[in-house]
C-alpha cells in the first residue's frame, strides 16, 4: 500500500536535510492573546491588513495562528528571523520565501513551503530541493457542499464515491479525494486554475494512493502522496515532487513550534504509480 508508515522516534537530534517536514497545529495550541502578540510583532503590513478585515473573531484567530506558525517554522528552518522574512506570492497566489542575497542562514539554496487551515486546524509543509502541497479538512464539517465537490471529480472518482454507503463512509471518500487534489494542485502552484476532473486518483480502501492519472500537462514521474489522520476525523493530504533517489523521511510535528521537540518519523511512500 502506498502509505506513510510510523517509525520509531529518532535517537539523534539532527534530522535529515531532505526530510519532508509537517507541522500540525490546532488553534487551541496558541492562546488568543499570545497569537495576537506574536502577529503584531511578526506579520508584515500586508498580513496585518488582511487580519484586520475579518468580521468574525474566530476567522481572525485562525488567520493569526496560521501565519504566526508559518513565520516561526520558516525562522527555524531558514534562519531568517520571523519579522524579517519576506514572503511574496505568484500571480496565482502561491506564497514563497524570498531568499536573502547572501543565501539562507541555515544553508541550502532552496526552501519550499505550503499552508492549509480548516476550522481550527493548521497544517504547514516544508521541504528543501523539492516542491510540496498540503491540505487539511475536518470530516465532521457536515455535508457542506459535498454534492458540488463530487461534481468536480473525474468520472472514475465519482463512481468510487458512489459505491460507499451514504453518510460518513461516503463523506470520507469525498474528503480523501478532495484533500489529495488540493495538495497536488497547490504543489504545482495552480490552485483552482487546474480543473479537478483533469486528473484522478485510485485509492486504497483505508488509506494510501495506489495509482495516479496526471493531467496532460504534467510529465513528471515522481509524485509522492501521503494521507494522514493526525487526530480523529481530521484528514491531511500531502503531495511532494521528489526525485528517484532514496525516499526521504517525513517528520510530523504536533503543536506550535516553540522549540525543536522530536517529531514522529514516518517513511515517505514510493512515487505513485502513473496510470493511463
PDB file of N, CA, C and O in Angstrom, residues 18 39 91 99-100 114 229 243 257:
ATOM      1  N   UNK A  18      16.882  16.494   3.818  1.00  0.00           N
ATOM      2  CA  UNK A  18      15.934  16.296   2.723  1.00  0.00           C
ATOM      3  C   UNK A  18      14.593  15.764   3.205  1.00  0.00           C
ATOM      4  O   UNK A  18      13.764  15.339   2.413  1.00  0.00           O
ATOM      5  N   UNK A  39       1.605  37.944  16.269  1.00  0.00           N
ATOM      6  CA  UNK A  39       1.250  38.504  14.973  1.00  0.00           C
ATOM      7  C   UNK A  39       1.611  39.979  14.887  1.00  0.00           C
ATOM      8  O   UNK A  39       2.078  40.461  13.843  1.00  0.00           O
ATOM      9  N   UNK A  91       1.568  34.954  -9.347  1.00  0.00           N
ATOM     10  CA  UNK A  91       0.352  35.522  -9.945  1.00  0.00           C
ATOM     11  C   UNK A  91      -0.879  34.694  -9.607  1.00  0.00           C
ATOM     12  O   UNK A  91      -1.999  35.193  -9.636  1.00  0.00           O
ATOM     13  N   UNK A  99      14.549  34.529  -0.730  1.00  0.00           N
ATOM     14  CA  UNK A  99      15.859  34.210  -0.167  1.00  0.00           C
ATOM     15  C   UNK A  99      16.729  35.463  -0.102  1.00  0.00           C
ATOM     16  O   UNK A  99      16.782  36.233  -1.078  1.00  0.00           O
ATOM     17  N   UNK A 100      17.400  35.705   1.014  1.00  0.00           N
ATOM     18  CA  UNK A 100      18.319  36.836   1.104  1.00  0.00           C
ATOM     19  C   UNK A 100      19.427  36.697   0.064  1.00  0.00           C
ATOM     20  O   UNK A 100      19.787  35.575  -0.326  1.00  0.00           O
ATOM     21  N   UNK A 114       4.159  25.218   2.158  1.00  0.00           N
ATOM     22  CA  UNK A 114       2.756  25.344   1.787  1.00  0.00           C
ATOM     23  C   UNK A 114       1.899  25.250   3.037  1.00  0.00           C
ATOM     24  O   UNK A 114       2.196  24.462   3.939  1.00  0.00           O
ATOM     25  N   UNK A 229      -4.113  11.059   9.366  1.00  0.00           N
ATOM     26  CA  UNK A 229      -5.206  11.498  10.224  1.00  0.00           C
ATOM     27  C   UNK A 229      -4.581  11.808  11.587  1.00  0.00           C
ATOM     28  O   UNK A 229      -4.626  10.984  12.500  1.00  0.00           O
ATOM     29  N   UNK A 243      12.488  13.349  -6.418  1.00  0.00           N
ATOM     30  CA  UNK A 243      13.086  12.534  -7.459  1.00  0.00           C
ATOM     31  C   UNK A 243      13.235  11.069  -7.111  1.00  0.00           C
ATOM     32  O   UNK A 243      12.757  10.599  -6.078  1.00  0.00           O
ATOM     33  N   UNK A 257       5.516  25.378  17.306  1.00  0.00           N
ATOM     34  CA  UNK A 257       6.934  25.062  17.498  1.00  0.00           C
ATOM     35  C   UNK A 257       7.696  26.111  18.315  1.00  0.00           C
ATOM     36  O   UNK A 257       8.453  26.922  17.779  1.00  0.00           O
TER      37      UNK A 257
END
